[in-house]
mmCIF file of C-alpha atoms in Angstrom:
data_model
loop_
_atom_site.group_PDB
_atom_site.id
_atom_site.type_symbol
_atom_site.label_atom_id
_atom_site.label_comp_id
_atom_site.label_asym_id
_atom_site.label_seq_id
_atom_site.Cartn_x
_atom_site.Cartn_y
_atom_site.Cartn_z
ATOM 1 C CA UNK A 1 -0.293 -4.758 -65.739
ATOM 2 C CA UNK A 2 2.685 -2.592 -65.065
ATOM 3 C CA UNK A 3 4.394 -3.510 -68.296
ATOM 4 C CA UNK A 4 7.541 -1.439 -67.622
ATOM 5 C CA UNK A 5 10.027 -1.706 -70.446
ATOM 6 C CA UNK A 6 12.804 -2.427 -67.949
ATOM 7 C CA UNK A 7 10.994 -5.676 -67.228
ATOM 8 C CA UNK A 8 9.660 -6.051 -70.786
ATOM 9 C CA UNK A 9 6.022 -5.700 -69.822
ATOM 10 C CA UNK A 10 3.502 -3.167 -70.959
ATOM 11 C CA UNK A 11 0.713 -1.785 -68.773
ATOM 12 C CA UNK A 12 -2.466 -0.038 -69.825
ATOM 13 C CA UNK A 13 -5.934 1.252 -68.884
ATOM 14 C CA UNK A 14 -9.541 0.785 -69.818
ATOM 15 C CA UNK A 15 -10.522 3.263 -72.500
ATOM 16 C CA UNK A 16 -14.208 2.823 -71.869
ATOM 17 C CA UNK A 17 -16.401 3.665 -68.895
ATOM 18 C CA UNK A 18 -17.339 0.451 -67.113
ATOM 19 C CA UNK A 19 -20.113 0.070 -64.544
ATOM 20 C CA UNK A 20 -19.791 -3.624 -63.692
ATOM 21 C CA UNK A 21 -22.612 -4.667 -66.039
ATOM 22 C CA UNK A 22 -21.925 -7.822 -68.009
ATOM 23 C CA UNK A 23 -24.068 -6.765 -70.995
ATOM 24 C CA UNK A 24 -21.704 -3.854 -71.694
ATOM 25 C CA UNK A 25 -18.785 -6.282 -71.958
ATOM 26 C CA UNK A 26 -20.720 -8.467 -74.361
ATOM 27 C CA UNK A 27 -21.284 -5.644 -76.849
ATOM 28 C CA UNK A 28 -18.049 -3.639 -76.780
ATOM 29 C CA UNK A 29 -14.431 -4.629 -76.226
ATOM 30 C CA UNK A 30 -12.682 -3.352 -73.095
ATOM 31 C CA UNK A 31 -8.891 -3.670 -72.885
ATOM 32 C CA UNK A 32 -5.791 -3.239 -70.734
ATOM 33 C CA UNK A 33 -4.440 -1.060 -73.518
ATOM 34 C CA UNK A 34 -3.159 1.390 -74.466
ATOM 35 C CA UNK A 35 -1.590 3.164 -71.452
ATOM 36 C CA UNK A 36 0.305 1.851 -68.384
ATOM 37 C CA UNK A 37 -2.760 1.643 -66.133
ATOM 38 C CA UNK A 38 -4.937 -1.450 -65.869
ATOM 39 C CA UNK A 39 -8.624 -1.684 -66.676
ATOM 40 C CA UNK A 40 -11.161 -2.904 -64.099
ATOM 41 C CA UNK A 41 -13.171 -4.794 -66.727
ATOM 42 C CA UNK A 42 -12.669 -8.479 -67.538
ATOM 43 C CA UNK A 43 -13.214 -10.581 -70.643
ATOM 44 C CA UNK A 44 -16.738 -12.067 -70.741
ATOM 45 C CA UNK A 45 -17.067 -15.659 -69.558
ATOM 46 C CA UNK A 46 -16.001 -18.128 -72.251
ATOM 47 C CA UNK A 47 -14.667 -15.438 -74.610
ATOM 48 C CA UNK A 48 -11.079 -15.058 -75.832
ATOM 49 C CA UNK A 49 -9.301 -11.770 -76.361
ATOM 50 C CA UNK A 50 -5.948 -10.840 -77.915
ATOM 51 C CA UNK A 51 -4.222 -7.519 -77.130
ATOM 52 C CA UNK A 52 -0.949 -6.886 -78.937
ATOM 53 C CA UNK A 53 1.647 -4.274 -79.705
ATOM 54 C CA UNK A 54 2.733 -3.930 -83.300
ATOM 55 C CA UNK A 55 5.943 -2.134 -82.329
ATOM 56 C CA UNK A 56 6.942 -0.583 -78.998
ATOM 57 C CA UNK A 57 10.072 1.607 -79.054
ATOM 58 C CA UNK A 58 11.815 3.293 -76.123
ATOM 59 C CA UNK A 59 14.794 5.688 -76.108
ATOM 60 C CA UNK A 60 16.997 6.917 -73.270
ATOM 61 C CA UNK A 61 19.939 9.272 -73.717
ATOM 62 C CA UNK A 62 22.548 9.945 -71.024
ATOM 63 C CA UNK A 63 25.890 11.728 -71.529
ATOM 64 C CA UNK A 64 25.781 11.210 -75.274
ATOM 65 C CA UNK A 65 24.981 7.495 -75.049
ATOM 66 C CA UNK A 66 21.676 6.377 -76.617
ATOM 67 C CA UNK A 67 19.855 3.258 -75.441
ATOM 68 C CA UNK A 68 17.058 2.038 -77.714
ATOM 69 C CA UNK A 69 14.756 -0.870 -76.858
ATOM 70 C CA UNK A 70 12.342 -2.217 -79.472
ATOM 71 C CA UNK A 71 9.734 -4.877 -78.729
ATOM 72 C CA UNK A 72 7.800 -6.445 -81.608
ATOM 73 C CA UNK A 73 4.414 -8.162 -81.306
ATOM 74 C CA UNK A 74 4.238 -8.254 -77.494
ATOM 75 C CA UNK A 75 0.976 -10.168 -77.130
ATOM 76 C CA UNK A 76 -1.488 -10.796 -74.308
ATOM 77 C CA UNK A 77 -3.951 -13.657 -74.606
ATOM 78 C CA UNK A 78 -6.964 -13.528 -72.274
ATOM 79 C CA UNK A 79 -9.774 -15.945 -71.527
ATOM 80 C CA UNK A 80 -12.895 -15.139 -69.528
ATOM 81 C CA UNK A 81 -13.264 -17.551 -66.579
ATOM 82 C CA UNK A 82 -16.431 -16.091 -65.021
ATOM 83 C CA UNK A 83 -18.529 -12.979 -65.523
ATOM 84 C CA UNK A 84 -16.055 -11.057 -63.337
ATOM 85 C CA UNK A 85 -12.669 -12.751 -63.796
ATOM 86 C CA UNK A 86 -10.191 -13.695 -66.499
ATOM 87 C CA UNK A 87 -6.781 -15.315 -66.950
ATOM 88 C CA UNK A 88 -4.039 -13.592 -68.965
ATOM 89 C CA UNK A 89 -0.760 -14.684 -70.558
ATOM 90 C CA UNK A 90 1.734 -12.194 -72.053
ATOM 91 C CA UNK A 91 4.863 -12.901 -74.106
ATOM 92 C CA UNK A 92 7.124 -10.879 -76.394
ATOM 93 C CA UNK A 93 8.567 -12.941 -79.287
ATOM 94 C CA UNK A 94 11.259 -10.406 -80.219
ATOM 95 C CA UNK A 95 13.115 -7.742 -78.238
ATOM 96 C CA UNK A 96 16.143 -5.739 -79.349
ATOM 97 C CA UNK A 97 18.190 -3.624 -76.913
ATOM 98 C CA UNK A 98 20.872 -1.452 -78.508
ATOM 99 C CA UNK A 99 23.316 0.978 -76.906
ATOM 100 C CA UNK A 100 25.295 3.446 -79.021
ATOM 101 C CA UNK A 101 27.657 6.292 -78.216
ATOM 102 C CA UNK A 102 31.302 7.306 -78.218
ATOM 103 C CA UNK A 103 33.216 4.024 -78.273
ATOM 104 C CA UNK A 104 30.050 1.986 -77.621
ATOM 105 C CA UNK A 105 27.916 -0.047 -80.028
ATOM 106 C CA UNK A 106 26.273 -3.038 -78.324
ATOM 107 C CA UNK A 107 23.170 -5.026 -79.262
ATOM 108 C CA UNK A 108 21.207 -7.782 -77.556
ATOM 109 C CA UNK A 109 18.144 -9.448 -79.026
ATOM 110 C CA UNK A 110 15.886 -12.407 -78.403
ATOM 111 C CA UNK A 111 12.622 -13.315 -76.691
ATOM 112 C CA UNK A 112 11.097 -11.745 -73.584
ATOM 113 C CA UNK A 113 9.778 -13.108 -70.302
ATOM 114 C CA UNK A 114 6.314 -14.649 -69.842
ATOM 115 C CA UNK A 115 3.797 -12.913 -67.564
ATOM 116 C CA UNK A 116 0.773 -14.707 -66.072
ATOM 117 C CA UNK A 117 -2.005 -12.613 -64.484
ATOM 118 C CA UNK A 118 -5.387 -13.288 -62.913
ATOM 119 C CA UNK A 119 -7.893 -10.439 -62.800
ATOM 120 C CA UNK A 120 -11.044 -10.394 -60.675
ATOM 121 C CA UNK A 121 -13.488 -7.626 -59.919
ATOM 122 C CA UNK A 122 -13.566 -7.286 -56.144
ATOM 123 C CA UNK A 123 -16.117 -4.481 -55.880
ATOM 124 C CA UNK A 124 -18.670 -2.840 -58.173
ATOM 125 C CA UNK A 125 -21.153 -0.419 -56.690
ATOM 126 C CA UNK A 126 -22.651 2.633 -58.332
ATOM 127 C CA UNK A 127 -19.953 4.448 -60.315
ATOM 128 C CA UNK A 128 -16.974 2.784 -58.614
ATOM 129 C CA UNK A 129 -15.298 -0.499 -59.574
ATOM 130 C CA UNK A 130 -12.248 -2.150 -57.995
ATOM 131 C CA UNK A 131 -10.247 -5.061 -59.400
ATOM 132 C CA UNK A 132 -7.425 -7.214 -58.053
ATOM 133 C CA UNK A 133 -4.666 -8.392 -60.402
ATOM 134 C CA UNK A 134 -2.029 -10.713 -58.902
ATOM 135 C CA UNK A 135 0.703 -11.665 -61.348
ATOM 136 C CA UNK A 136 3.899 -13.659 -61.697
ATOM 137 C CA UNK A 137 6.773 -13.323 -64.161
ATOM 138 C CA UNK A 138 8.228 -16.560 -65.552
ATOM 139 C CA UNK A 139 11.884 -16.013 -66.581
ATOM 140 C CA UNK A 140 12.039 -17.013 -70.249
ATOM 141 C CA UNK A 141 13.923 -14.007 -71.657
ATOM 142 C CA UNK A 142 17.086 -14.430 -73.684
ATOM 143 C CA UNK A 143 20.415 -13.813 -71.943
ATOM 144 C CA UNK A 144 20.880 -10.150 -71.064
ATOM 145 C CA UNK A 145 17.206 -9.246 -71.616
ATOM 146 C CA UNK A 146 15.966 -10.460 -68.211
ATOM 147 C CA UNK A 147 17.269 -11.380 -64.765
ATOM 148 C CA UNK A 148 16.446 -15.130 -64.976
ATOM 149 C CA UNK A 149 14.388 -14.967 -61.757
ATOM 150 C CA UNK A 150 10.715 -15.339 -60.881
ATOM 151 C CA UNK A 151 9.122 -12.046 -59.744
ATOM 152 C CA UNK A 152 5.556 -11.074 -58.913
ATOM 153 C CA UNK A 153 3.182 -8.560 -57.469
ATOM 154 C CA UNK A 154 -0.373 -7.286 -57.343
ATOM 155 C CA UNK A 155 -2.172 -4.330 -58.916
ATOM 156 C CA UNK A 156 -5.404 -2.804 -57.575
ATOM 157 C CA UNK A 157 -7.045 -0.592 -60.219
ATOM 158 C CA UNK A 158 -9.868 1.622 -58.935
ATOM 159 C CA UNK A 159 -12.135 3.199 -61.549
ATOM 160 C CA UNK A 160 -14.797 5.889 -61.291
ATOM 161 C CA UNK A 161 -17.359 6.641 -63.999
ATOM 162 C CA UNK A 162 -17.580 10.416 -64.302
ATOM 163 C CA UNK A 163 -19.823 12.543 -66.493
ATOM 164 C CA UNK A 164 -18.657 11.397 -69.925
ATOM 165 C CA UNK A 165 -15.240 10.134 -68.763
ATOM 166 C CA UNK A 166 -13.491 7.461 -66.681
ATOM 167 C CA UNK A 167 -10.995 8.225 -63.910
ATOM 168 C CA UNK A 168 -8.684 5.368 -62.876
ATOM 169 C CA UNK A 169 -6.174 5.113 -60.047
ATOM 170 C CA UNK A 170 -3.828 2.139 -60.274
ATOM 171 C CA UNK A 171 -1.550 1.356 -57.309
ATOM 172 C CA UNK A 172 0.695 -1.670 -57.739
ATOM 173 C CA UNK A 173 3.280 -3.369 -55.521
ATOM 174 C CA UNK A 174 5.970 -5.637 -56.992
ATOM 175 C CA UNK A 175 8.412 -8.033 -55.325
ATOM 176 C CA UNK A 176 11.639 -7.634 -57.314
ATOM 177 C CA UNK A 177 15.107 -9.169 -57.312
ATOM 178 C CA UNK A 178 17.878 -7.080 -55.717
ATOM 179 C CA UNK A 179 20.404 -5.796 -58.249
ATOM 180 C CA UNK A 180 23.149 -7.864 -56.574
ATOM 181 C CA UNK A 181 20.979 -11.003 -56.710
ATOM 182 C CA UNK A 182 21.085 -11.534 -52.938
ATOM 183 C CA UNK A 183 17.490 -10.840 -51.947
ATOM 184 C CA UNK A 184 14.182 -9.206 -52.780
ATOM 185 C CA UNK A 185 12.794 -5.694 -52.471
ATOM 186 C CA UNK A 186 9.607 -3.767 -53.225
ATOM 187 C CA UNK A 187 8.710 -1.684 -56.233
ATOM 188 C CA UNK A 188 5.699 0.645 -56.042
ATOM 189 C CA UNK A 189 3.781 1.990 -59.034
ATOM 190 C CA UNK A 190 1.010 4.591 -59.120
ATOM 191 C CA UNK A 191 -0.940 6.026 -62.036
ATOM 192 C CA UNK A 192 -3.684 8.599 -62.456
ATOM 193 C CA UNK A 193 -5.521 8.091 -65.720
ATOM 194 C CA UNK A 194 -8.354 9.989 -67.378
ATOM 195 C CA UNK A 195 -10.066 8.521 -70.456
ATOM 196 C CA UNK A 196 -12.750 10.399 -72.380
ATOM 197 C CA UNK A 197 -14.624 9.314 -75.540
ATOM 198 C CA UNK A 198 -14.727 12.166 -78.050
ATOM 199 C CA UNK A 199 -16.858 10.234 -80.553
ATOM 200 C CA UNK A 200 -18.664 6.897 -80.459
ATOM 201 C CA UNK A 201 -15.472 5.255 -81.762
ATOM 202 C CA UNK A 202 -12.545 7.421 -80.600
ATOM 203 C CA UNK A 203 -11.291 7.720 -77.002
ATOM 204 C CA UNK A 204 -8.464 10.008 -75.849
ATOM 205 C CA UNK A 205 -6.443 9.271 -72.711
ATOM 206 C CA UNK A 206 -4.055 11.228 -70.492
ATOM 207 C CA UNK A 207 -2.030 9.731 -67.658
ATOM 208 C CA UNK A 208 0.585 10.494 -65.021
ATOM 209 C CA UNK A 209 2.772 7.529 -63.982
ATOM 210 C CA UNK A 210 5.354 7.020 -61.250
ATOM 211 C CA UNK A 211 7.433 4.015 -60.232
ATOM 212 C CA UNK A 212 9.798 3.748 -57.251
ATOM 213 C CA UNK A 213 12.287 0.886 -57.083
ATOM 214 C CA UNK A 214 13.443 0.350 -53.488
ATOM 215 C CA UNK A 215 16.575 -1.626 -54.354
ATOM 216 C CA UNK A 216 18.954 -1.661 -51.333
ATOM 217 C CA UNK A 217 21.770 -0.532 -53.630
ATOM 218 C CA UNK A 218 19.908 2.630 -54.696
ATOM 219 C CA UNK A 219 16.317 3.823 -54.561
ATOM 220 C CA UNK A 220 15.251 5.142 -57.970
ATOM 221 C CA UNK A 221 12.026 6.943 -58.848
ATOM 222 C CA UNK A 222 10.694 7.410 -62.364
ATOM 223 C CA UNK A 223 7.970 9.773 -63.625
ATOM 224 C CA UNK A 224 6.245 10.061 -66.991
ATOM 225 C CA UNK A 225 3.391 11.922 -68.679
ATOM 226 C CA UNK A 226 1.540 9.703 -71.139
ATOM 227 C CA UNK A 227 -0.993 10.285 -73.907
ATOM 228 C CA UNK A 228 -2.859 7.756 -76.036
ATOM 229 C CA UNK A 229 -5.816 7.201 -78.310
ATOM 230 C CA UNK A 230 -7.998 4.157 -79.011
ATOM 231 C CA UNK A 231 -10.285 3.677 -82.019
ATOM 232 C CA UNK A 232 -13.084 1.110 -82.294
ATOM 233 C CA UNK A 233 -13.117 -0.277 -85.828
ATOM 234 C CA UNK A 234 -15.944 -2.594 -84.758
ATOM 235 C CA UNK A 235 -17.396 -3.281 -81.292
ATOM 236 C CA UNK A 236 -14.863 -6.123 -80.872
ATOM 237 C CA UNK A 237 -11.839 -4.693 -82.745
ATOM 238 C CA UNK A 238 -9.736 -1.803 -81.400
ATOM 239 C CA UNK A 239 -6.690 0.026 -82.776
ATOM 240 C CA UNK A 240 -4.553 2.209 -80.513
ATOM 241 C CA UNK A 241 -1.338 4.162 -80.178
ATOM 242 C CA UNK A 242 0.413 6.339 -77.646
ATOM 243 C CA UNK A 243 3.481 8.204 -76.458
ATOM 244 C CA UNK A 244 5.092 8.349 -73.003
ATOM 245 C CA UNK A 245 7.440 11.180 -72.028
ATOM 246 C CA UNK A 246 9.968 10.924 -69.192
ATOM 247 C CA UNK A 247 9.853 13.704 -66.596
ATOM 248 C CA UNK A 248 13.153 13.044 -64.811
ATOM 249 C CA UNK A 249 16.615 11.709 -65.661
ATOM 250 C CA UNK A 250 15.823 8.212 -64.373
ATOM 251 C CA UNK A 251 12.965 7.751 -66.844
ATOM 252 C CA UNK A 252 13.334 6.904 -70.557
ATOM 253 C CA UNK A 253 13.053 10.069 -72.649
ATOM 254 C CA UNK A 254 10.285 8.789 -74.910
ATOM 255 C CA UNK A 255 8.316 5.624 -75.607
ATOM 256 C CA UNK A 256 6.144 5.214 -78.730
ATOM 257 C CA UNK A 257 3.844 2.320 -79.597
ATOM 258 C CA UNK A 258 0.906 1.143 -81.700
ATOM 259 C CA UNK A 259 -1.298 -1.857 -81.130
ATOM 260 C CA UNK A 260 -4.455 -3.813 -81.828
ATOM 261 C CA UNK A 261 -6.985 -5.749 -79.731
ATOM 262 C CA UNK A 262 -9.613 -8.277 -80.840
ATOM 263 C CA UNK A 263 -12.217 -10.282 -78.919
ATOM 264 C CA UNK A 264 -13.434 -13.627 -80.224
#
C-alpha cells in the first residue's frame, strides 16, 4: 500500500521473486515490506500473516524548523481468502508528531487511521505477475493526526522475475480530500523497485518513489530514493529495515524504520 507518512500508512514491496505458484507461498513468506512498493504475492489460503513496524521515524527540516513524526508498532494483519487473494487491515496504535524551531515547540500524539485493503492477483503468466489492490481509509486517527474523512484508491503492482532479481512497477491512484475540505482530488504514486537476494536469507532492495498530490490549492510532487534489506530468520519469519531519502524540498529529508513479519 502507499503507506505515506502524511497519511500514516506505510507501503512496501515483495522482497522475493514470485512466479504465481502457490507452493512457493507455502514454503517462504512474501510480504508488503519493507519499501513503499506493494508485492504481487498474497497470503496462502487460510493462513494468517502479521507485518509490523517496530519504529518508523521521519524528519523534515524547513527554515530552521524541524518536524519529526514517529510511529510505533504500525501493524498489518492479513488473512488468505483464496490461493490468489487476501484481506488486510492496518492500524497504528501510537503516533507522535512534533514540531520544533525558533519560538515553536508543538506535539501531537495518539492513534492512527485504519486501512482496509483487498489484494487479488489479476494476471500471472511466465515471468510477469499483476495484482490489484483497492483500499479504503477509515478515519480513526486522534485529533490533528488525520483529516477525519474516508479516503480510498487502488494500486496495481506489476512484477517481473529477472535473472536472480525482481523488478516491480507500482502505479497507484488515490482519491483524497481537498485541503479546504470542500471536495476531492487525485493523488498519483509511482515506484520502480529492484529486489535482489544476495544470499539464501538476505535480500537487498533499491527503489525510486514519486507522489503527486493534485490538490486544487497547490499541486505538490515528492521524490525519494529508498534502500532496504530483508532477512529470513526462518521461512516464515522475516526481519527488515530501511531508509528513505527525500530528493526535493517537498519530501521529508529522511525516514528510517525497522520491522518484522510472521506467517502463521
